[in-house]
Coordinates of C-alpha atoms and ligand atoms in Angstrom, one line a residue:
M1 CA 114.0 124.0 141.6
I2 CA 114.2 120.7 139.5
L3 CA 118.2 119.1 139.2
G4 CA 119.0 116.7 136.7
I5 CA 120.7 113.5 137.3
D6 CA 122.9 111.3 135.4
L7 CA 123.3 108.9 137.8
G8 CA 125.7 106.7 135.5
T9 CA 127.4 103.3 136.7
T10 CA 131.0 105.1 135.7
N11 CA 130.3 108.6 135.7
S12 CA 127.6 111.2 137.6
A13 CA 126.5 114.6 136.8
V14 CA 124.2 117.1 138.2
G15 CA 122.8 120.4 136.7
I16 CA 120.4 123.2 137.0
V17 CA 118.1 125.9 135.3
D18 CA 119.9 128.8 136.7
S19 CA 117.8 132.4 135.2
G20 CA 116.6 130.2 132.1
F21 CA 119.4 128.3 131.4
P22 CA 120.7 125.1 131.8
I23 CA 124.3 124.5 133.1
L24 CA 125.3 122.0 134.8
L25 CA 126.7 121.8 138.6
A26 CA 131.0 121.6 139.0
D27 CA 132.0 120.3 142.9
E28 CA 135.3 122.4 144.8
E29 CA 138.0 121.3 142.6
G30 CA 135.9 122.5 139.7
Q31 CA 135.0 119.4 138.4
R32 CA 131.2 118.6 136.5
I33 CA 131.9 115.0 136.3
T34 CA 132.1 113.1 139.8
P35 CA 132.7 109.7 139.2
S36 CA 130.0 107.3 140.8
A37 CA 132.7 105.8 143.8
V38 CA 131.7 105.2 146.8
W39 CA 133.7 104.5 149.6
I40 CA 132.4 103.0 153.1
G41 CA 135.3 103.4 155.9
E42 CA 135.2 100.4 158.8
N43 CA 133.0 102.8 161.1
G44 CA 130.4 103.5 158.3
E45 CA 132.2 106.6 157.4
I46 CA 131.6 107.7 153.4
E47 CA 133.5 109.5 150.6
V48 CA 132.0 109.6 147.0
G49 CA 133.5 110.3 143.5
R50 CA 137.0 111.0 143.3
K51 CA 137.8 111.2 147.4
A52 CA 136.6 107.9 147.4
L53 CA 138.9 106.3 143.7
R54 CA 141.8 108.3 145.9
R55 CA 141.1 106.0 149.3
R56 CA 141.8 102.6 146.0
S57 CA 145.3 102.0 146.3
L58 CA 145.4 101.8 149.9
E59 CA 141.5 99.9 150.5
P60 CA 140.9 98.3 146.9
E61 CA 138.1 96.5 148.8
R62 CA 136.6 99.5 150.3
V63 CA 136.2 100.7 147.4
V64 CA 132.3 100.7 145.8
T65 CA 132.2 101.6 142.2
S66 CA 129.4 100.4 138.9
I67 CA 127.0 100.1 141.9
K68 CA 124.0 100.8 139.2
R69 CA 124.4 96.5 137.8
L70 CA 123.0 96.0 141.1
M71 CA 120.1 98.3 140.9
G72 CA 116.7 96.5 141.2
R73 CA 118.0 92.9 140.8
R74 CA 118.4 89.4 142.8
T75 CA 121.7 87.6 143.9
A76 CA 121.0 85.7 142.2
E77 CA 120.0 86.9 138.9
L78 CA 124.0 88.1 139.1
G79 CA 126.0 86.2 137.1
E80 CA 129.0 88.7 136.4
N81 CA 131.9 89.4 138.7
F82 CA 131.2 92.5 140.7
P83 CA 134.7 95.4 141.2
V84 CA 134.0 94.4 145.3
A85 CA 132.7 91.8 147.7
V86 CA 129.1 90.7 146.8
T87 CA 126.8 89.0 149.4
S88 CA 123.3 88.2 149.6
S89 CA 120.3 89.7 152.0
N90 CA 118.1 86.9 153.4
E91 CA 115.2 88.4 151.0
G92 CA 118.1 87.7 148.1
L93 CA 118.8 90.8 147.0
P94 CA 122.9 92.2 146.7
L95 CA 124.3 93.5 149.7
V96 CA 128.0 95.2 149.0
L97 CA 129.8 95.8 152.7
G98 CA 126.6 95.8 154.2
K99 CA 124.1 98.1 151.7
S100 CA 121.6 97.9 150.0
P101 CA 122.5 99.6 146.0
E102 CA 120.0 102.0 146.9
E103 CA 121.7 103.3 150.2
I104 CA 125.0 103.1 147.9
S105 CA 123.6 105.1 145.0
A106 CA 121.6 107.5 147.7
E107 CA 125.3 108.2 148.9
I108 CA 126.1 109.4 145.3
L109 CA 122.6 111.8 144.1
R110 CA 123.7 113.0 148.2
E111 CA 127.2 114.0 147.1
L112 CA 126.0 115.5 144.2
R113 CA 122.3 117.2 145.7
R114 CA 124.8 118.9 148.2
I115 CA 127.0 120.5 145.3
A116 CA 124.2 121.7 144.1
E117 CA 122.7 122.6 147.5
W118 CA 126.5 124.5 147.7
R119 CA 127.1 126.2 144.3
M120 CA 123.0 127.4 144.5
G121 CA 123.3 128.5 147.9
V122 CA 119.9 126.8 148.5
E123 CA 118.3 123.5 149.7
I124 CA 116.7 121.8 146.9
T125 CA 114.4 119.2 147.0
K126 CA 113.4 117.6 143.5
A127 CA 115.2 115.8 141.0
V128 CA 114.1 114.3 137.4
I129 CA 116.8 111.1 137.5
T130 CA 118.0 110.0 134.0
V131 CA 118.0 105.4 133.4
P132 CA 118.6 103.1 130.5
A133 CA 116.1 102.7 128.5
Y134 CA 116.6 98.7 128.9
F135 CA 116.4 99.0 132.9
H136 CA 112.7 97.6 134.1
D137 CA 110.5 98.3 136.5
A138 CA 112.8 97.2 139.8
Q139 CA 115.4 99.0 138.5
R140 CA 113.2 102.4 138.1
A141 CA 111.7 101.9 141.1
A142 CA 115.3 101.1 143.0
T143 CA 116.5 104.2 141.6
K144 CA 113.0 106.2 142.8
R145 CA 114.3 105.3 146.1
A146 CA 117.6 105.8 146.0
G147 CA 116.7 109.4 145.4
E148 CA 114.1 109.6 148.2
L149 CA 117.2 108.4 150.6
A150 CA 119.0 111.1 149.6
G151 CA 116.0 113.3 150.6
L152 CA 114.9 113.7 147.2
E153 CA 111.3 113.7 145.2
V154 CA 112.2 112.3 142.0
I155 CA 109.9 114.1 139.9
R156 CA 110.8 112.3 136.6
I157 CA 112.9 108.5 135.9
L158 CA 113.6 110.0 132.3
N159 CA 115.5 107.3 129.6
E160 CA 118.8 108.4 128.9
P161 CA 118.1 108.6 125.1
T162 CA 115.7 111.0 125.6
A163 CA 117.6 112.9 128.0
A164 CA 120.2 113.0 125.4
A165 CA 118.0 114.1 122.1
L166 CA 117.0 116.6 124.5
A167 CA 120.4 118.1 124.6
Y168 CA 120.6 118.3 121.4
G169 CA 117.6 120.0 120.7
M170 CA 115.9 116.8 118.9
D171 CA 112.7 117.4 120.5
R172 CA 112.8 120.3 117.7
L173 CA 113.3 117.7 114.6
G174 CA 110.1 117.9 112.7
E175 CA 106.5 115.6 113.2
K176 CA 107.8 111.8 113.4
S177 CA 111.8 111.8 113.1
R178 CA 113.6 108.9 114.0
I179 CA 116.7 109.5 116.0
A180 CA 119.1 107.0 117.1
V181 CA 121.5 107.5 120.3
Y182 CA 124.8 105.6 120.6
D183 CA 126.1 105.3 124.2
L184 CA 129.0 104.0 125.2
G185 CA 130.6 104.6 128.3
G186 CA 132.6 103.0 131.1
G187 CA 130.9 100.3 131.4
T188 CA 127.8 99.6 129.5
F189 CA 126.7 99.8 125.8
D190 CA 123.3 100.7 124.7
L191 CA 122.0 101.9 121.1
S192 CA 118.6 103.4 121.0
I193 CA 116.1 104.4 118.3
L194 CA 114.0 106.6 119.5
E195 CA 110.5 108.0 117.3
L196 CA 109.5 111.2 118.4
Q197 CA 105.9 112.8 117.6
D198 CA 103.2 115.0 118.8
G199 CA 106.3 116.3 121.3
V200 CA 107.0 113.1 123.0
F201 CA 109.6 110.3 122.7
Q202 CA 109.1 106.9 122.8
V203 CA 111.4 104.4 122.0
L204 CA 111.3 102.4 119.0
A205 CA 113.9 99.5 119.8
T206 CA 117.1 99.5 122.4
H207 CA 119.8 96.6 122.3
G208 CA 122.9 96.8 124.5
D209 CA 125.2 94.7 126.4
T210 CA 126.0 95.8 130.0
Q211 CA 129.4 94.0 130.4
L212 CA 130.9 96.3 127.4
G213 CA 132.3 100.0 128.0
G214 CA 136.0 101.8 128.5
D215 CA 136.7 100.2 131.3
D216 CA 137.8 96.9 129.3
L217 CA 139.1 98.6 126.8
D218 CA 141.6 99.7 130.1
G219 CA 141.3 96.4 131.0
L220 CA 142.4 94.7 127.9
L221 CA 145.2 97.3 127.2
L222 CA 146.5 97.1 130.9
T223 CA 146.7 92.5 129.8
K224 CA 149.1 93.5 126.8
I225 CA 150.8 95.5 128.9
L226 CA 151.9 93.3 131.5
T227 CA 151.9 90.1 129.2
S228 CA 154.8 92.4 127.4
A229 CA 156.4 92.6 130.4
G230 CA 156.2 89.9 132.2
I231 CA 154.5 91.1 134.8
T232 CA 151.9 88.1 137.5
G233 CA 150.3 88.0 141.0
L234 CA 149.2 91.4 141.3
S235 CA 147.9 92.9 144.9
L236 CA 144.4 94.3 144.6
A237 CA 145.4 97.9 145.2
A238 CA 148.9 97.6 143.0
R239 CA 146.4 96.5 140.2
A240 CA 143.7 99.1 140.8
R241 CA 146.5 101.9 140.5
L242 CA 147.9 100.0 136.9
M243 CA 143.7 100.2 135.5
A244 CA 143.9 104.2 136.9
E245 CA 147.5 104.9 134.5
A246 CA 145.8 102.2 131.9
E247 CA 142.8 104.9 131.9
R248 CA 144.8 107.9 131.6
V249 CA 147.0 106.0 128.7
K250 CA 143.6 105.3 127.2
M251 CA 141.7 109.0 127.8
A252 CA 145.7 110.6 126.4
L253 CA 145.4 108.7 122.7
S254 CA 142.0 110.3 121.9
E255 CA 144.2 113.6 121.8
Q256 CA 147.5 112.5 120.6
E257 CA 149.0 109.8 119.1
R258 CA 151.9 107.8 121.3
A259 CA 151.3 108.0 125.4
V260 CA 153.5 106.2 128.0
F261 CA 152.4 104.2 130.9
R262 CA 154.4 105.0 133.5
V263 CA 153.9 103.4 137.1
P264 CA 157.1 103.7 139.3
F265 CA 157.5 101.0 142.4
Y266 CA 153.8 99.9 141.9
E267 CA 154.9 96.9 144.3
G268 CA 157.8 97.6 146.2
S269 CA 160.7 98.4 144.3
R270 CA 158.8 97.5 141.1
S271 CA 158.0 100.1 138.3
I272 CA 156.8 99.7 135.3
E273 CA 157.5 102.1 132.1
Q274 CA 156.5 101.8 128.2
E275 CA 155.0 103.5 125.0
I276 CA 152.0 103.1 123.6
S277 CA 150.5 104.8 119.9
R278 CA 147.1 105.0 119.4
A279 CA 147.7 102.0 116.1
D280 CA 148.3 99.9 119.4
L281 CA 145.4 100.8 121.3
E282 CA 143.0 100.6 118.0
E283 CA 144.4 97.7 117.4
L284 CA 143.0 96.2 120.8
A285 CA 139.7 98.4 120.6
A286 CA 138.9 97.0 117.1
P287 CA 137.0 93.8 118.0
W288 CA 134.8 96.1 120.7
I289 CA 134.1 98.4 118.7
A290 CA 132.4 95.8 115.9
K291 CA 130.7 94.7 118.5
T292 CA 129.2 97.8 119.1
Q293 CA 128.1 97.6 115.4
R294 CA 126.8 94.7 115.5
L295 CA 124.4 95.7 118.3
C296 CA 122.8 98.7 116.5
R297 CA 122.6 96.6 112.9
L298 CA 120.4 94.5 115.7
A299 CA 118.7 97.0 117.4
L300 CA 117.7 98.4 113.3
A301 CA 116.5 95.2 112.3
D302 CA 114.4 95.7 115.7
A303 CA 113.0 98.6 114.6
Q304 CA 112.8 98.1 110.9
L305 CA 114.4 100.9 109.8
S306 CA 117.4 101.9 107.2
V307 CA 120.0 103.2 108.8
E308 CA 118.9 106.7 105.2
Q309 CA 115.3 106.0 107.3
L310 CA 116.8 108.0 110.8
S311 CA 116.8 112.2 110.9
A312 CA 119.9 111.9 113.1
V313 CA 122.6 110.3 115.2
V314 CA 123.5 111.2 118.4
V315 CA 126.5 109.8 120.2
V316 CA 126.9 109.9 123.7
G317 CA 129.3 108.5 126.5
G318 CA 132.5 109.2 127.1
S319 CA 133.9 106.8 125.7
T320 CA 133.0 107.7 122.1
R321 CA 136.0 110.7 122.7
M322 CA 138.2 107.7 120.6
P323 CA 138.7 108.8 117.9
A324 CA 138.4 104.9 116.1
V325 CA 134.6 104.7 117.9
R326 CA 133.1 108.0 116.0
R327 CA 135.1 106.6 112.8
G328 CA 133.0 103.0 113.6
V329 CA 129.9 105.3 114.2
A330 CA 129.9 107.3 110.9
E331 CA 131.1 104.2 109.1
L332 CA 127.6 102.4 110.4
F333 CA 125.7 104.5 109.8
K334 CA 126.9 106.2 106.8
R335 CA 127.2 110.2 108.3
E336 CA 129.0 112.1 110.1
P337 CA 127.1 112.2 113.9
D338 CA 126.7 115.0 115.3
F339 CA 129.4 116.0 118.4
S340 CA 127.9 119.9 119.5
Q341 CA 127.6 118.5 123.4
H342 CA 130.0 117.3 125.5
P343 CA 129.7 113.6 125.2
D344 CA 130.1 113.0 128.8
E345 CA 127.7 115.7 130.0
A346 CA 124.9 115.8 127.3
I347 CA 123.1 112.9 129.7
S348 CA 122.4 115.3 133.1
L349 CA 122.7 118.6 130.2
G350 CA 119.1 117.1 128.9
A351 CA 117.9 115.1 131.9
T352 CA 118.3 119.3 133.5
I353 CA 116.7 120.4 130.5
Q354 CA 113.5 118.0 131.9
G355 CA 113.3 119.3 135.1
G356 CA 113.6 123.2 134.4
V357 CA 110.6 122.7 131.4
L358 CA 109.1 120.4 134.5
S359 CA 109.6 123.1 137.2
G360 CA 108.4 125.8 134.3
A361 CA 111.5 127.5 134.6
L362 CA 112.9 126.9 130.9
R363 CA 109.8 128.4 128.6
Q364 CA 112.3 130.0 126.8
I365 CA 113.9 127.2 125.4
I366 CA 112.7 127.0 121.9
L367 CA 112.8 130.5 121.7
L368 CA 114.7 129.8 118.2
D369 CA 111.6 128.9 116.9
V370 CA 109.1 132.2 117.8
T371 CA 107.8 134.4 116.0
P372 CA 110.6 137.5 115.5
L373 CA 107.5 139.8 114.7
S374 CA 103.8 140.1 115.5
L375 CA 101.4 138.5 112.6
G376 CA 98.0 140.4 112.2
I377 CA 95.5 141.8 109.8
E378 CA 94.3 145.4 108.5
T379 CA 91.5 145.9 110.3
F380 CA 88.5 148.6 109.4
G381 CA 90.2 152.3 109.5
G382 CA 93.4 150.9 108.7
L383 CA 94.7 149.3 112.5
M384 CA 96.7 146.2 113.1
N385 CA 95.0 143.6 114.7
V386 CA 97.2 141.0 116.3
L387 CA 96.4 138.0 115.7
I388 CA 99.8 136.1 116.8
P389 CA 101.9 138.4 119.1
R390 CA 105.9 138.2 117.8
N391 CA 108.1 135.5 120.7
T392 CA 105.3 133.3 120.3
T393 CA 106.8 130.0 120.0
I394 CA 105.9 128.0 116.7
P395 CA 104.1 125.9 116.1
C396 CA 101.0 127.6 116.7
K397 CA 97.4 128.7 116.1
A398 CA 95.6 131.6 116.1
G399 CA 92.2 133.2 115.6
E400 CA 89.3 135.8 115.7
L401 CA 86.3 136.5 114.1
F402 CA 85.5 139.7 112.2
T403 CA 82.5 141.2 110.6
N404 CA 81.6 143.9 107.8
A405 CA 81.7 147.7 108.3
A406 CA 79.6 148.5 105.5
D407 CA 76.0 147.9 104.5
G408 CA 76.1 145.8 101.5
Q409 CA 79.7 144.6 101.1
A410 CA 79.7 141.2 99.7
A411 CA 83.4 140.7 99.9
M412 CA 86.0 141.3 102.7
R413 CA 90.0 142.4 102.2
V414 CA 92.4 140.0 104.1
R415 CA 95.7 142.2 104.3
V416 CA 98.0 139.1 106.4
L417 CA 100.4 142.2 108.3
Q418 CA 103.2 141.6 109.8
G419 CA 105.5 144.1 112.4
E420 CA 105.3 145.7 115.6
R421 CA 103.3 149.2 114.6
E422 CA 99.5 150.1 115.4
M423 CA 98.7 151.3 111.7
A424 CA 98.0 148.7 109.3
K425 CA 100.4 150.8 106.5
D426 CA 103.5 150.7 108.9
N427 CA 103.4 147.3 108.9
W428 CA 105.0 145.0 106.0
E429 CA 102.2 143.1 103.5
L430 CA 102.5 139.5 103.7
G431 CA 100.3 139.1 101.6
T432 CA 96.7 139.1 100.5
F433 CA 93.0 137.8 99.2
D434 CA 89.7 138.4 99.5
V435 CA 86.9 136.2 100.6
P436 CA 83.9 137.3 99.3
F437 CA 80.1 136.6 100.9
A438 CA 76.7 137.0 100.1
P439 CA 76.0 141.1 100.7
S440 CA 75.4 141.7 104.2
A441 CA 73.5 144.3 106.1
K442 CA 76.9 145.7 108.5
G443 CA 77.5 144.0 111.1
Q444 CA 76.0 140.6 109.8
A445 CA 78.4 139.2 107.9
R446 CA 81.0 137.2 110.0
V447 CA 84.6 136.1 108.4
G448 CA 86.2 133.9 111.1
V449 CA 90.3 134.2 110.1
Q450 CA 92.9 131.9 111.4
F451 CA 97.0 132.4 111.1
K452 CA 98.8 128.9 111.7
I453 CA 102.1 128.1 111.8
D454 CA 103.8 124.8 111.8
E455 CA 106.8 123.5 112.7
N456 CA 108.7 124.4 109.5
G457 CA 107.6 128.2 109.9
I458 CA 104.7 128.2 106.7
L459 CA 102.1 130.1 107.4
E460 CA 98.6 129.7 106.6
A461 CA 96.0 132.2 106.5
L462 CA 92.8 131.0 106.3
A463 CA 89.5 132.3 106.2
R464 CA 86.1 131.3 106.4
D465 CA 82.7 133.2 105.8
I466 CA 80.9 131.2 108.7
A467 CA 77.4 131.3 107.2
T468 CA 78.5 128.8 104.3
G469 CA 81.4 127.3 105.7
T470 CA 83.6 128.5 102.9
D471 CA 87.3 128.7 102.7
T472 CA 90.0 130.8 101.7
V473 CA 93.3 129.4 102.4
I474 CA 97.0 131.0 101.2
Q475 CA 100.7 130.1 102.2
I476 CA 103.4 132.0 103.3
H477 CA 106.6 130.4 103.5
H478 CA 109.3 131.8 105.3
A479 CA 108.2 135.0 105.7
A480 CA 106.7 134.9 109.1
V481 CA 109.8 133.4 111.0
N482 CA 112.6 133.6 108.7
V483 CA 113.4 137.8 109.3
D484 CA 116.7 138.7 108.9
D485 CA 117.5 139.8 112.6
A486 CA 118.6 143.5 110.9
A487 CA 115.4 143.6 109.9
V488 CA 113.8 142.6 113.1
E489 CA 115.9 145.2 114.9
A490 CA 114.6 147.7 113.2
M491 CA 111.0 146.8 112.9
V492 CA 111.1 146.8 116.9
S493 CA 113.1 149.7 117.2
E494 CA 110.7 152.2 115.0
S495 CA 107.9 150.9 117.2
V496 CA 109.3 152.2 120.1
K497 CA 110.5 155.2 118.5
H498 CA 106.7 156.1 117.4
A499 CA 105.2 154.3 120.4
F500 CA 104.0 158.0 121.3
T501 CA 102.1 159.0 118.3
D502 CA 101.2 155.4 117.1
M503 CA 99.3 154.4 119.9
A504 CA 97.4 158.3 119.5
E505 CA 96.7 157.7 116.1
R506 CA 95.6 154.3 116.8
V507 CA 93.0 155.6 120.1
F508 CA 91.6 158.6 117.1
T509 CA 90.9 155.7 115.1
E510 CA 89.4 153.9 117.2
A511 CA 87.6 156.6 118.6
K512 CA 87.0 158.4 114.8
L513 CA 84.9 154.8 114.1
K514 CA 83.1 155.0 117.4
A515 CA 81.9 158.4 116.8
E516 CA 81.1 157.6 113.0
E517 CA 78.5 155.1 114.2
L518 CA 77.4 156.8 116.9
L519 CA 76.5 160.3 115.8
P520 CA 74.0 159.1 112.6
A521 CA 72.4 157.1 115.3
V522 CA 72.3 160.0 117.5
D523 CA 70.4 162.0 114.9
A524 CA 68.3 160.6 113.7
V525 CA 66.8 159.6 117.4
L526 CA 66.8 163.2 118.0
A527 CA 65.1 163.8 114.7
Q528 CA 62.6 161.4 116.0
G529 CA 62.2 163.1 118.9
L530 CA 63.0 160.0 121.0
A531 CA 65.0 161.7 123.3
L532 CA 63.2 163.2 126.8
D533 CA 64.0 166.7 127.1
A534 CA 66.1 166.0 130.3
E535 CA 68.4 164.3 128.2
R536 CA 68.4 166.0 125.0
G537 CA 70.6 169.1 126.1
E538 CA 72.6 166.6 127.7
I539 CA 73.0 164.3 124.1
E540 CA 73.3 167.8 122.0
A541 CA 76.4 168.7 124.0
A542 CA 78.1 166.6 124.1
A543 CA 77.5 165.3 119.6
A544 CA 78.6 168.9 119.4
D545 CA 81.6 168.1 121.2
V546 CA 82.2 164.9 118.9
R547 CA 82.1 167.1 116.1
A548 CA 84.5 169.6 117.4
A549 CA 86.7 166.8 118.2
L550 CA 86.9 165.4 114.9
A551 CA 87.2 168.3 113.2
A552 CA 90.8 169.4 115.1
G553 CA 92.2 165.1 114.9
A554 CA 92.5 165.2 118.3
A555 CA 93.1 161.5 119.6
N556 CA 92.5 161.7 123.4
P557 CA 89.2 165.1 124.0
L558 CA 88.1 163.0 121.1
K559 CA 88.0 159.5 123.0
A560 CA 86.6 161.4 125.6
A561 CA 84.0 163.2 123.8
V562 CA 83.2 159.8 122.8
Q563 CA 82.6 158.0 125.9
R564 CA 80.1 161.4 127.5
L565 CA 78.0 160.8 124.6
D566 CA 78.1 157.2 125.1
L567 CA 76.8 158.1 128.8
A568 CA 74.8 160.7 127.1
T569 CA 72.2 158.1 125.2
E570 CA 72.6 155.1 128.4
A571 CA 69.8 155.1 129.2
L572 CA 67.7 156.4 126.1
A573 CA 69.7 153.2 124.0
A574 CA 68.3 151.3 126.6
R575 CA 64.8 152.6 126.3
L576 CA 65.1 152.2 122.5
V577 CA 65.8 148.2 122.9
E578 CA 63.2 148.0 125.5
L579 CA 61.2 149.6 122.7
A580 CA 62.4 147.2 120.1
M581 CA 61.3 144.0 122.3
D582 CA 57.7 144.8 123.0
A583 CA 57.5 145.8 119.2
A584 CA 59.0 142.0 118.7
L585 CA 57.0 141.1 120.9
E586 CA 53.8 142.8 120.6
R587 CA 54.3 141.2 116.5
Q588 CA 54.2 137.7 117.4
L589 CA 51.8 137.8 119.3
A590 CA 49.3 139.1 117.0
G591 CA 51.0 136.1 114.3
N592 CA 49.8 133.3 116.4
Ligands
ADP601 P1 129.1 105.8 132.5 O1 127.7 106.3 131.4 O2 129.1 104.7 132.2 O3 128.5 106.2 133.7 P2 131.1 107.6 131.0 O4 129.8 108.4 130.0 O5 130.6 109.1 131.9 O6 130.0 106.5 131.9 O7 132.1 106.8 130.5 C1 133.3 106.9 131.7 C2 134.2 105.7 130.4 O8 134.3 106.9 129.1 C3 135.3 105.6 130.6 O9 135.1 104.0 130.6 C4 136.4 106.4 130.2 O10 137.6 105.9 130.5 C5 135.6 106.9 128.7 N1 136.4 108.2 128.6 C6 136.8 110.0 128.8 N2 137.1 110.6 128.2 C7 137.3 109.5 127.6 C8 138.9 110.0 126.4 N3 139.0 111.5 125.7 N4 139.2 109.4 125.7 C9 138.6 107.7 125.4 N5 137.7 107.1 126.8 C10 137.4 108.1 127.6
MG602 MG1 126.0 107.4 130.6

């Protein structure tokens, strides 16, 4: 089992593929999102997530948030201010409360691992962890190290926009699709443009702001409230409480038009109560949204793409729950973005899917893109010869070599069939074509038949005359993949219902073909007196058995009789081959 982990700046989440399904795992409180917060007590005790945030109003200086910002960076390059005090190690690396960013991130990962193991009831030691597309090597390496400190083998570091695209199923778009992923979280904004080619995502361009996210809006909202209430000089602890309330009000305004900001006794006897409307919030958010739009334009320019050239726009990050943000995205990309996924769960879901694919637990993920029924061609005797079995994932390709059944035959009819029945006549015909070849002795002409289904479900049946390399091709649109559910069900249940008789019919046909080939050869050999006296009796008896079984039309007796005849003529056949080889050798020697 491989965990899929979104180790976010503000929030983290973990998932796993369980019984073929990717699921996110909820903690004891039923929450699938764990705040990326770590409380480090004076004696080194640790609390993670909501438990850590609850300590904020008591010990704000001991609660570390946004640690992701420090990952893989040197103290000297940290321009911005950080929520808690940062010191520097002798090597010039940042330390928070005496711990490295990797160690603190490891605490979050350890908690996610604990939740997963508790939910699944087994030890889990492998993970896929996501990082922003712009993370450089040192930041990726630091993330990997954090995983290792938490006892996890990091199987893959996955780009967040790629994870989002996986969650939305964008990996199944047609060839060469381009996708924009707009990710507005708590502390950062990213816009990535991905190109999907041959099943692999490549980042074409990425732009963003590591200091732009929902937290800023909470700050702007709080400043507005404090200004209008004439409040100044807050303690760190009081500020933490007011910020939490600002965030709650902001989130409420995504659902409703008005909300009340209310914090009783935030400092001594002081309380605040103020009503805020969605319009107030949107006024504050407008410049902030415009900034994300500018960054999107930069990324598009970098990738040299216009919005019309994008196949899809995927929206992730908790802040995209805000209606104004959604409008901003729609306006810029001139389309309604896809909101089918939970914005704050899509990345961990994508990581989980990637983990499932890597562990082999998720082979069924593309079940939608499968052949609903088997595809094949009719072969001699009216049998169905399956080339692509049902439930094969597409795109796919399969082929087989066939030969002519009769002397002097100059063409082969290829009937493209769909269905689960053993006999061609019981399946559906999708198309027919003839493959011409030079008149040939039985078994001499060789025709290769290949079926290819592309990602759009178009079946191409190709037949090649091996001798000349001439191809005959037909295309069958959609019929191969777009079959009505009820029809598929009917076909499958028919095949189950008739399984026994169908099988008997197939066995009989196959044995009959074999008998029709064997009997004339045996008769000829016997007529020429090539059989030894010792064999002759058994061969004649076996041949009579085959004729009787053929006349009776019974599958299993015919199969047994053919086997008996085969066995009786085995030694004779070997001698005939030897004789033929000797004769050929002699002819060759005589020729030289
Ligand atoms: P990150 O990727 O930075 O870890 P998330 O994608 O989880 O963060 O987004 C967290 C941000 O989303 C926070 O600022 C939070 O306030 C904001 N958010 C979550 N839900 C809502 C909502 N319903 N309305 C507005 N903002 C929200
Ligand atoms: Mg995120």
